[in-house]
Coordinates of C-alpha atoms and ligand atoms in Angstrom, one line a residue:
X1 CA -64.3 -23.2 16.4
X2 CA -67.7 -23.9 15.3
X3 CA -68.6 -25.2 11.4
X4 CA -71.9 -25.5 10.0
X5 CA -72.7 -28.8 8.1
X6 CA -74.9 -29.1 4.9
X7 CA -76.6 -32.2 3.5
X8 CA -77.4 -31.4 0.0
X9 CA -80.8 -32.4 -1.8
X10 CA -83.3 -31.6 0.1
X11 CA -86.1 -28.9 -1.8
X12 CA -87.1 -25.8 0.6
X13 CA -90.7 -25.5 1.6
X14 CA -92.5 -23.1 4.8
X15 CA -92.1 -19.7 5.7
X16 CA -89.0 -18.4 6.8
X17 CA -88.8 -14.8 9.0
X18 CA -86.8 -11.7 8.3
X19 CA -84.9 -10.0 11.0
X20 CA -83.6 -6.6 11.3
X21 CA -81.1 -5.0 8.7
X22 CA -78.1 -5.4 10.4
X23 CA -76.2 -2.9 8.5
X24 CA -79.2 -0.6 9.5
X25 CA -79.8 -1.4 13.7
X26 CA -75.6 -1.0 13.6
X27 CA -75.5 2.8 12.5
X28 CA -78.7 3.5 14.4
X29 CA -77.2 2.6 17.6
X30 CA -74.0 4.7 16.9
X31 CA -76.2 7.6 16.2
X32 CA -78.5 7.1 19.4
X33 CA -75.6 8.5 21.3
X34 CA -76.5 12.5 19.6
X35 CA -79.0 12.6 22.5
X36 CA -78.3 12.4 26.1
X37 CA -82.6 10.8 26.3
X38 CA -83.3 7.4 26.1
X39 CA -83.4 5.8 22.5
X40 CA -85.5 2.4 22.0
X41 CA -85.0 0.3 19.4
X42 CA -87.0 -2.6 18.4
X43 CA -86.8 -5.2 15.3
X44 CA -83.4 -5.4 16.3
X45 CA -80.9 -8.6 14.5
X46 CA -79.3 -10.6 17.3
X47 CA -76.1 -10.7 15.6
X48 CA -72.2 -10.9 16.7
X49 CA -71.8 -7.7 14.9
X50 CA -74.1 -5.8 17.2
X51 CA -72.9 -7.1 20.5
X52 CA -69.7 -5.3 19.1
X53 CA -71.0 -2.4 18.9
X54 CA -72.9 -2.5 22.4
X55 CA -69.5 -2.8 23.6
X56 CA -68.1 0.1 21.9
X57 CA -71.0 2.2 22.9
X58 CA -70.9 0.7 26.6
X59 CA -66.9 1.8 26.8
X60 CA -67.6 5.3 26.2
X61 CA -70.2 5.6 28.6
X62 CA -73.9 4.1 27.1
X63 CA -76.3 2.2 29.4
X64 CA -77.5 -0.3 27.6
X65 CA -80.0 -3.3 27.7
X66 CA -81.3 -5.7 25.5
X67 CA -85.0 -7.5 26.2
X68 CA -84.9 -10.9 24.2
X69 CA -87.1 -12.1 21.8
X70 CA -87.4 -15.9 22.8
X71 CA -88.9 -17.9 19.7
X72 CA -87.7 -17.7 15.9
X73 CA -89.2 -14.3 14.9
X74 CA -89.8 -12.7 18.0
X75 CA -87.5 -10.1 17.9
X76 CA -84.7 -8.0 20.5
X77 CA -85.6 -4.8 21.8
X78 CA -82.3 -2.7 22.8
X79 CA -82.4 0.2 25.2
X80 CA -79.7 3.0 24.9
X81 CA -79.1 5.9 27.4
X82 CA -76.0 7.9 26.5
X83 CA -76.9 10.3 29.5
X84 CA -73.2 11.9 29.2
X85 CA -70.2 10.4 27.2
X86 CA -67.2 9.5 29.6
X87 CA -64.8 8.2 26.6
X88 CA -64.6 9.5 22.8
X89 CA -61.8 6.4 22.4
X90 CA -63.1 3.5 20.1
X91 CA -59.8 1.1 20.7
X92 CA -58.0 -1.1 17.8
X93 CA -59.4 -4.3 19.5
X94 CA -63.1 -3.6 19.4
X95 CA -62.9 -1.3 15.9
X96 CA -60.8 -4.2 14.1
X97 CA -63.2 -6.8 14.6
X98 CA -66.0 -4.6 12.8
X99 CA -65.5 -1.9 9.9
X100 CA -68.4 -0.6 11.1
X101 CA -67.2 0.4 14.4
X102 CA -66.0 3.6 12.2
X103 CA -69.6 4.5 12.1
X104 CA -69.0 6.4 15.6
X105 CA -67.0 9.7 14.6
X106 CA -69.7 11.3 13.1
X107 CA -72.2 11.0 16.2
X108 CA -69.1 11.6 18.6
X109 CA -68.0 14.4 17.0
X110 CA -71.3 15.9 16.9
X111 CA -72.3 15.3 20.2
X112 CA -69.1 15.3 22.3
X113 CA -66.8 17.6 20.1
X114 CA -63.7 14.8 19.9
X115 CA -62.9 11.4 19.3
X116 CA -59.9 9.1 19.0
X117 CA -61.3 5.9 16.7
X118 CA -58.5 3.0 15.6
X119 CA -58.8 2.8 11.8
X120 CA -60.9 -0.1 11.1
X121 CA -60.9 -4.0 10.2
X122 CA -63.7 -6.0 9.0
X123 CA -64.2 -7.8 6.3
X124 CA -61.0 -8.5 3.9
X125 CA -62.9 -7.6 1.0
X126 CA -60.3 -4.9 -0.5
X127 CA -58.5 -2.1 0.6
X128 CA -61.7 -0.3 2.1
X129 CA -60.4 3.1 3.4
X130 CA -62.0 6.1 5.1
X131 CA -60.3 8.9 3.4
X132 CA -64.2 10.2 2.5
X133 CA -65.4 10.0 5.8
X134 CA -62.5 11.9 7.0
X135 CA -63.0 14.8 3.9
X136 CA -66.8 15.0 4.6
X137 CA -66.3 15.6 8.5
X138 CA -63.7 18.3 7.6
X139 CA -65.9 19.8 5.7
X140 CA -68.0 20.0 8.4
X141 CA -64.9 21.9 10.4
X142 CA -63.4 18.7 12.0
X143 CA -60.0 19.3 12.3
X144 CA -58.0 15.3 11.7
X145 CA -55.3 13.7 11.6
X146 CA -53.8 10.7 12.2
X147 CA -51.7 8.8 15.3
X148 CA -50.2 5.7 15.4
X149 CA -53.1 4.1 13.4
X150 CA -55.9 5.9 15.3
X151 CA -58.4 9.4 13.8
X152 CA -58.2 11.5 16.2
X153 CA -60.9 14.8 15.1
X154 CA -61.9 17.5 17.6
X155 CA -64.1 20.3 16.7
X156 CA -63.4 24.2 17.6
X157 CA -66.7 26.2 17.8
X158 CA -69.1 23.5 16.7
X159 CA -69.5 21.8 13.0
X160 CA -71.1 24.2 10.2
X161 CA -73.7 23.3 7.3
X162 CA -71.7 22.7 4.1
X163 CA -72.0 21.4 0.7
X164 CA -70.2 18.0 0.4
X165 CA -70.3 16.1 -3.0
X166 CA -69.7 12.2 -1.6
X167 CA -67.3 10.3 -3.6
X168 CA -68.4 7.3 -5.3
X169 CA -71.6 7.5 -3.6
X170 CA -70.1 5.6 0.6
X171 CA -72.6 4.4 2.4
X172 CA -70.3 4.5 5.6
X173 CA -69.1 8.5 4.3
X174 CA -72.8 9.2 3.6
X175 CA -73.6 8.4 7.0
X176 CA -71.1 9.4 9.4
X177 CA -71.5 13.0 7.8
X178 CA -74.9 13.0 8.0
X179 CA -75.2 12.2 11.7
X180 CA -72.5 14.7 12.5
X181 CA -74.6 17.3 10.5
X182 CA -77.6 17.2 12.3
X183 CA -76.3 18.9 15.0
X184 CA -74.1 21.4 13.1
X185 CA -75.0 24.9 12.5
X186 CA -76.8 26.0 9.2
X187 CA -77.9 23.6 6.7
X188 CA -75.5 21.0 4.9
X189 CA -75.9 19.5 1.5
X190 CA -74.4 16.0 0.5
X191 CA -74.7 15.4 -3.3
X192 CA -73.8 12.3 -4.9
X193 CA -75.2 10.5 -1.3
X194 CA -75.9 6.9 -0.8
X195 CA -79.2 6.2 -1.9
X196 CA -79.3 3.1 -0.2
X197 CA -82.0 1.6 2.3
X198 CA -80.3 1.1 5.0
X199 CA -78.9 5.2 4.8
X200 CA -82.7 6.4 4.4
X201 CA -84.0 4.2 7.3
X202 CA -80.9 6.1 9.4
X203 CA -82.1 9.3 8.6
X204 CA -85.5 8.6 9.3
X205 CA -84.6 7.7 12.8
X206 CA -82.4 10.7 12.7
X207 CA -86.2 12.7 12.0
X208 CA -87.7 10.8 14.5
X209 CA -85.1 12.2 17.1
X210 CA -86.4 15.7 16.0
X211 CA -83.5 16.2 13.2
X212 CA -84.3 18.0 10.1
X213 CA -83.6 16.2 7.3
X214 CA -84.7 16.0 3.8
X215 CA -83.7 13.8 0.1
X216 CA -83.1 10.5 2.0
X217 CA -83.1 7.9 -0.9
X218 CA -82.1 10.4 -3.5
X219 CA -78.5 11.3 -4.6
X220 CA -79.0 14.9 -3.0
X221 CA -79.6 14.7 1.0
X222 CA -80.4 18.0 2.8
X223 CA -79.6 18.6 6.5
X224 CA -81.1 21.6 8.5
X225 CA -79.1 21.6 11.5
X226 CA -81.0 21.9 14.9
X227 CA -79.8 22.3 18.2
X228 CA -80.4 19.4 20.1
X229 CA -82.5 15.9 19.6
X230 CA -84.1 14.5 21.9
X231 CA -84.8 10.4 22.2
X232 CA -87.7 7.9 20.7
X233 CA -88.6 4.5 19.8
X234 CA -88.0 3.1 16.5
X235 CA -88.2 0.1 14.5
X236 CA -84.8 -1.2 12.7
X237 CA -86.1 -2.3 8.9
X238 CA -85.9 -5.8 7.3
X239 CA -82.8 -7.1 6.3
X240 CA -82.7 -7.0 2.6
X241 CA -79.3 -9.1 2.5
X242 CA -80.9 -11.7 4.8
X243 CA -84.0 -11.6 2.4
X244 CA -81.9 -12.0 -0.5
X245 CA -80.1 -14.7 0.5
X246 CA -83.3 -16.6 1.4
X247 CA -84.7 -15.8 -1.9
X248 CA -81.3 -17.1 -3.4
X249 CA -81.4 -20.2 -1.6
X250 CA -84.8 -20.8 -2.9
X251 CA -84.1 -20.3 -6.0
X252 CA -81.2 -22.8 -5.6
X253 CA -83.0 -25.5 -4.0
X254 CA -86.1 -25.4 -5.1
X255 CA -89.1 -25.5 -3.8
X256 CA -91.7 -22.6 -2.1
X257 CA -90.9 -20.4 1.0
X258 CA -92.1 -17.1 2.2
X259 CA -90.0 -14.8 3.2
X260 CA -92.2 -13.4 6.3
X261 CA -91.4 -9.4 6.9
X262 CA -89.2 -8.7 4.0
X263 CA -90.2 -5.3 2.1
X264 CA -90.5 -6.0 -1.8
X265 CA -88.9 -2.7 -2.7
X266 CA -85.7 -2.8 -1.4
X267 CA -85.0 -5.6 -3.3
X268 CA -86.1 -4.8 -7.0
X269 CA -82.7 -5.6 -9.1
X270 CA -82.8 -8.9 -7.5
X271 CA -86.7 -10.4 -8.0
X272 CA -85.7 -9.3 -11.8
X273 CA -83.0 -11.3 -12.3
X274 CA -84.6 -14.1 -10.5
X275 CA -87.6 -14.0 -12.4
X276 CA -85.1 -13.8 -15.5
X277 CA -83.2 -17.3 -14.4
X278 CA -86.2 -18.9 -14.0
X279 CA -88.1 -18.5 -10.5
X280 CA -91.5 -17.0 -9.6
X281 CA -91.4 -14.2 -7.0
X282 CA -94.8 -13.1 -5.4
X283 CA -95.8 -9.8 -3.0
X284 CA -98.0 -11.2 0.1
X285 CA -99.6 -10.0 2.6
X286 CA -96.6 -10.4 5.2
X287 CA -93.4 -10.1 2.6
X288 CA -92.3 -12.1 -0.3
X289 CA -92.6 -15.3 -1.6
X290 CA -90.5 -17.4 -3.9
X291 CA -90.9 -20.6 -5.6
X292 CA -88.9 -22.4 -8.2
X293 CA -90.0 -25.9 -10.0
X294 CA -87.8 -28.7 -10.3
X295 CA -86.5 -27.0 -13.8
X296 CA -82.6 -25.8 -13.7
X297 CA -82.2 -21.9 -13.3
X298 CA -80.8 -20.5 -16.4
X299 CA -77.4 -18.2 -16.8
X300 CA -77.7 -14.7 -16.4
X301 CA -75.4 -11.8 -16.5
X302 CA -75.2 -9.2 -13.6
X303 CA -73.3 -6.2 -12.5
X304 CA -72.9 -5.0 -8.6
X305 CA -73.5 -1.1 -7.9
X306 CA -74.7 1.5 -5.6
X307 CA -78.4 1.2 -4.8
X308 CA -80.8 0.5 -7.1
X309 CA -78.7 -1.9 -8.9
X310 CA -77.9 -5.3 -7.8
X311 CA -75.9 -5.1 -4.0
X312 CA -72.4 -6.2 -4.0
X313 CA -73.4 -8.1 -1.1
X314 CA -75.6 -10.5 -2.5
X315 CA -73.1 -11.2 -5.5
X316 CA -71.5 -14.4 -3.6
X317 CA -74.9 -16.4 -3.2
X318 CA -76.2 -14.9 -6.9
X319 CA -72.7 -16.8 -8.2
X320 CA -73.8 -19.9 -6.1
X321 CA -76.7 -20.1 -8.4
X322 CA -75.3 -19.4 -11.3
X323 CA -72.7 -22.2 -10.4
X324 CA -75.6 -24.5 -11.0
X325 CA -77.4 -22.7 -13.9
X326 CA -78.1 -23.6 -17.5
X327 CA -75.8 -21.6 -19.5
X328 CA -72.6 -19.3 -19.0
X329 CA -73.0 -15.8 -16.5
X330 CA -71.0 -12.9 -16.3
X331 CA -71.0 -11.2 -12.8
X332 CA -69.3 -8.1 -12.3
X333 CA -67.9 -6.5 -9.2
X334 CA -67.6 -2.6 -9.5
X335 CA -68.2 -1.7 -5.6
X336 CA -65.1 -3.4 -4.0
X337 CA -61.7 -4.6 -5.4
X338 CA -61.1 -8.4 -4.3
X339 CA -64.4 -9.6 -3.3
X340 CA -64.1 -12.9 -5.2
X341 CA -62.6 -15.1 -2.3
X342 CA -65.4 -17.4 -2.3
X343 CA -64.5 -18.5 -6.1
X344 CA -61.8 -21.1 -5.6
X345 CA -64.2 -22.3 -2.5
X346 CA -66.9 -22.5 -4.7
X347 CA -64.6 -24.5 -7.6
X348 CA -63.6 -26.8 -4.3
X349 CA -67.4 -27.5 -4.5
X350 CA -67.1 -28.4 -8.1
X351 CA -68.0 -25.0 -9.8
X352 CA -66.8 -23.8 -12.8
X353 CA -65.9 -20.3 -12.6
X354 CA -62.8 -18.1 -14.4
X355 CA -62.1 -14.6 -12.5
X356 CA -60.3 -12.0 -15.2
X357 CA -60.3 -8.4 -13.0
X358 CA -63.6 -7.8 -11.7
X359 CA -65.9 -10.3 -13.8
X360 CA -66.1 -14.0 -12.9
X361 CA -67.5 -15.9 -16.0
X362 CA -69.5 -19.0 -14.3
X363 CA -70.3 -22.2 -16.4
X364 CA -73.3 -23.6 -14.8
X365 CA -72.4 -27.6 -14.1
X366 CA -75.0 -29.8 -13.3
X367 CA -74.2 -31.0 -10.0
X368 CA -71.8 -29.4 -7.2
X369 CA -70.2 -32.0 -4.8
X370 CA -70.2 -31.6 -1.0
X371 CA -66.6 -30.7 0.1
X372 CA -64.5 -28.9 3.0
X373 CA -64.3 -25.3 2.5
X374 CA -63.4 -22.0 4.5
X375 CA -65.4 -18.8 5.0
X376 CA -63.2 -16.1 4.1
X377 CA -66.1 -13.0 4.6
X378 CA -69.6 -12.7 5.9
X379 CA -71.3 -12.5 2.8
X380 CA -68.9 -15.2 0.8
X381 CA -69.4 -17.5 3.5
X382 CA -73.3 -17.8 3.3
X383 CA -72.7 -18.7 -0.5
X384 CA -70.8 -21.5 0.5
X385 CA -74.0 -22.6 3.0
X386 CA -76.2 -21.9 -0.2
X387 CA -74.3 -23.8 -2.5
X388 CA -74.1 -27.1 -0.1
X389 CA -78.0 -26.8 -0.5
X390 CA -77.8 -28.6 -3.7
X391 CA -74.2 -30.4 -3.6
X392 CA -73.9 -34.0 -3.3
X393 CA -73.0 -35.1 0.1
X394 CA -71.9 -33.1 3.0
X395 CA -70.4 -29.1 2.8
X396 CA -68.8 -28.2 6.2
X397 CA -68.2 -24.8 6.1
X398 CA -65.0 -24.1 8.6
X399 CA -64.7 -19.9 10.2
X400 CA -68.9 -19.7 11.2
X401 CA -67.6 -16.8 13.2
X402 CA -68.1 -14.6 10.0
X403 CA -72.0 -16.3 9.5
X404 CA -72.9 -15.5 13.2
X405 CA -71.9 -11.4 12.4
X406 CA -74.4 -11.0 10.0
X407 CA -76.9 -14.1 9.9
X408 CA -79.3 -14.7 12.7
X409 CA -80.1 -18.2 13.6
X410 CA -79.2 -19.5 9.9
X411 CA -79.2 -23.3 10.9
X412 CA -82.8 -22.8 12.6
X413 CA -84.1 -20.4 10.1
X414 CA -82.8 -23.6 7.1
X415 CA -84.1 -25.8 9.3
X416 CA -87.2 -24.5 9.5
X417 CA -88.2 -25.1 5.8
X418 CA -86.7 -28.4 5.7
X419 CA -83.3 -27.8 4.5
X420 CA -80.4 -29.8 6.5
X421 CA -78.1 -27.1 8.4
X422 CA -76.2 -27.7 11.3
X423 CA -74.0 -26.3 13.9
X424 CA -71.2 -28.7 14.9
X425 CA -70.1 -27.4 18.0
X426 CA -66.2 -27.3 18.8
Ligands
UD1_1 C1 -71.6 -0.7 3.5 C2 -72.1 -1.9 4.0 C3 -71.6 -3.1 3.2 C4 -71.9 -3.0 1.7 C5 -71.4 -1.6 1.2 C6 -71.8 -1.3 -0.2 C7 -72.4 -1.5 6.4 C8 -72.0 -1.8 7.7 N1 -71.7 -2.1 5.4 O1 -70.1 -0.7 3.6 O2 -72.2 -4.3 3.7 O3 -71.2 -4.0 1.0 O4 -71.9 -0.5 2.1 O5 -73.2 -1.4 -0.3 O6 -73.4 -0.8 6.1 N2 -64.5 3.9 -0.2 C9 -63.4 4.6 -0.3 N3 -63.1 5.6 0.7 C10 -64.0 5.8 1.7 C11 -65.2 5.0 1.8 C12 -65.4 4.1 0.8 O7 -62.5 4.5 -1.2 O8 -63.8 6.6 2.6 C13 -64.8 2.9 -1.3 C14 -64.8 1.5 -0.7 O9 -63.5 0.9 -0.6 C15 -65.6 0.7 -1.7 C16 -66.7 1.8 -2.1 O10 -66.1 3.1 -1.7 O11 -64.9 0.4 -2.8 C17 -68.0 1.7 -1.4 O12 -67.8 1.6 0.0 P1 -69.0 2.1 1.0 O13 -70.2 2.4 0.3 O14 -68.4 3.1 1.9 O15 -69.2 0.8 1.9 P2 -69.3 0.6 3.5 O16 -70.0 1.8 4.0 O17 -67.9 0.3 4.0

């Protein structure tokens, strides 16, 4: 299996360029099979996580092809043609490897009336169940239950317009109703809604396919059911995670980069707590950039919610700079249970960092130390690359399998502003 090896020390300096938000181009392909047209989609991540879902989509029937982008920012363009759906069946093997594989029901219900979906894997980050997907959709008029570890729904007489009040605010719930909706009959209102990006960008492509929808980025989404949509071209947004990350890593190392294609405003909660610890973060003409002086980034507290507020999946890299900041931090997890696994990694590394329920309290230490350690989830294991940015030594990080699901071309993309990343090749 591959690793990814870090020499520490080096400052970061260049421009670095964003990709497509993965946890955007992922629903917006499961939701391009509501129309039997052709659906183009451009900006699009070249990720393991989205050849998983091409082969979901491709077992039930999708035609699908993918035009490559050849250099570092030239991007994929994906074709999908769901002219008829042969399959509703998502099987345990392809849904385990990706929680997001779930993201299917809703557009299969809508458009085909029944599906059979394994319950999903993914990440390990907690117990992560689907128990409000399933009560939106029935709300809807899905009839579900469950068999031998598979959803099986079917829909007599078409979905109907409903009012649905999201628990805790899902991203995944808020979606897979929403795309189910659109085709229902009457209008449907989902209160308490994920507010986040990646759900507004979905149900703007949703638009663009001729749906009616209305309140995307407030708590209060409206959905006018229409009859039929009909297919379009549409660009995926910038990955805020990825941009994040970057911005993190900067911070970390040091230095000046610009973070080419990233859009300021999806990532608010962070640029204020990184100008709190200490770095300088500046709106361009092509995205963001961030730059940090050789003086030590300073302890700050944080808590992970639902959009606006700080995303739970950049807490793992924001602890890898607090592991080297002036001062003590508090970070809190309130989004998922267990999503600290990259802690003792981190104390392998040399950290300093006490867990008691969902708040780690980090004691910034001057220096990490370069060290074997194991990627446990996508977003703890790029913490582990950002931290071997400023260790002493070597970091191999060992399981790149979870990097390559969500980070496109992380060695090259380091590389490219001078940091030392490599893929060791098994
Ligand atoms: C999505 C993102 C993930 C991000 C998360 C929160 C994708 C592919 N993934 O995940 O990267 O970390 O949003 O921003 O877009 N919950 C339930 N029952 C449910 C659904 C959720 O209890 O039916 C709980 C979860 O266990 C979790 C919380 O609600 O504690 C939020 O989860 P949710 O917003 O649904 O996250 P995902 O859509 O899985």
């Amino acid at each position: 299996m591959d690793k990814i090896r870090v020499r520490g020390g080096n400052r970061l300096k260049g421009e670095i360029p964003i990709s497509g938000a993965k946890n955007s181009a992922l629903k917006l392909m499961a939701a391009s099979i509501l129309t039997s047209d052709p659906v183009m989609l451009t900006n699009m991540p070249r990720l393991a996580d989205i050849g998983a879902m091409a082969d979901l989509l491709m077992q039930f029937g999708v035609n699908l092809n993918i035009r490559r982008g050849q250099a570092l920012g030239q991007t994929d363009t994906m074709r999908l043609h769901a002219e008829k759906i042969d399959s509703a069946l998502a099987p345990y093997d392809l849904v385990r490897k990706m929680r997001a594989s779930f993201q299917v029901l809703g557009p299969l219900l809508a458009r085909h009336g029944e599906a059979k979906i394994s319950l999903p894997g993914g990440c390990a980050i907690g117990a992560r169940p689907v128990d409000f997907h399933i009560q939106g959709l029935e709300a809807l008029g899905a009839k579900i239950h469950l068999e031998d570890g598979y959803v099986v729904a079917t829909v007599n007489g078409g979905l109907k317009g409903t009012t649905f009040t999201v628990p805790r605010a899902s991203v995944g719930a808020t979606e897979n109703v929403m795309t189910a909706a659109v085709l229902a009959k009457g209008r449907t209102v989902l209160k308490n809604a994920a507010r986040e990006p990646e759900t507004a960008d979905l149900g703007a492509f949703l638009n663009a396919m001729g749906a009616k929808i209305t309140g995307l980025g407030t708590g209060e989404i409206v959905i006018d059911g229409v009859d039929s949509l009909h297919g379009t071209e549409y660009a995926v947004m910038p990955d805020r995670i990825e941009t994040g990350t970057y911005a993190i890593a900067t911070a970390l190392a040091g230095g000046e980069v610009e973070l080419v294609g990233a859009r300021v405003d999806s990532n608010n909660a962070l640029y204020r707590l990184l100008r709190n610890v200490g770095t300088e973060v500046t709106e361009t003409n092509r995205g963001v950039a961030i730059h940090r002086n050789g003086i030590r980034p300073i302890g700050a507290d944080v808590a992970t919610d639902v959009f606006p507020a700080f995303p739970t999946d950049l807490q793992a890299q924001f602890m890898a700079l607090m592991a080297v900041a002036d001062g003590v931090s508090h970070i809190k997890e309130t989004v998922f249970e267990n999503r600290f696994m990259h802690v003792p990694e981190l104390a392998r590394m040399g950290a300093n960092i006490k867990v008691h329920g969902d708040t780690a309290t980090v004691t910034g230490v001057e220096r990490l130390r370069g060290a074997q350690v194991m990627a446990t989830d996508l977003r703890a294991s790029v913490s582990l690359v950002l931290a071997g940015l400023v260790a002493d030594g070597d970091t191999v990080v060992n399981r790149v399998y979870h990097l390559d699901r969500g980070f496109e071309r992380l060695e090259e993309k380091f590389q490219g502003v001078g940091a030392e990343v490599e893929r060791i090749s098994a």
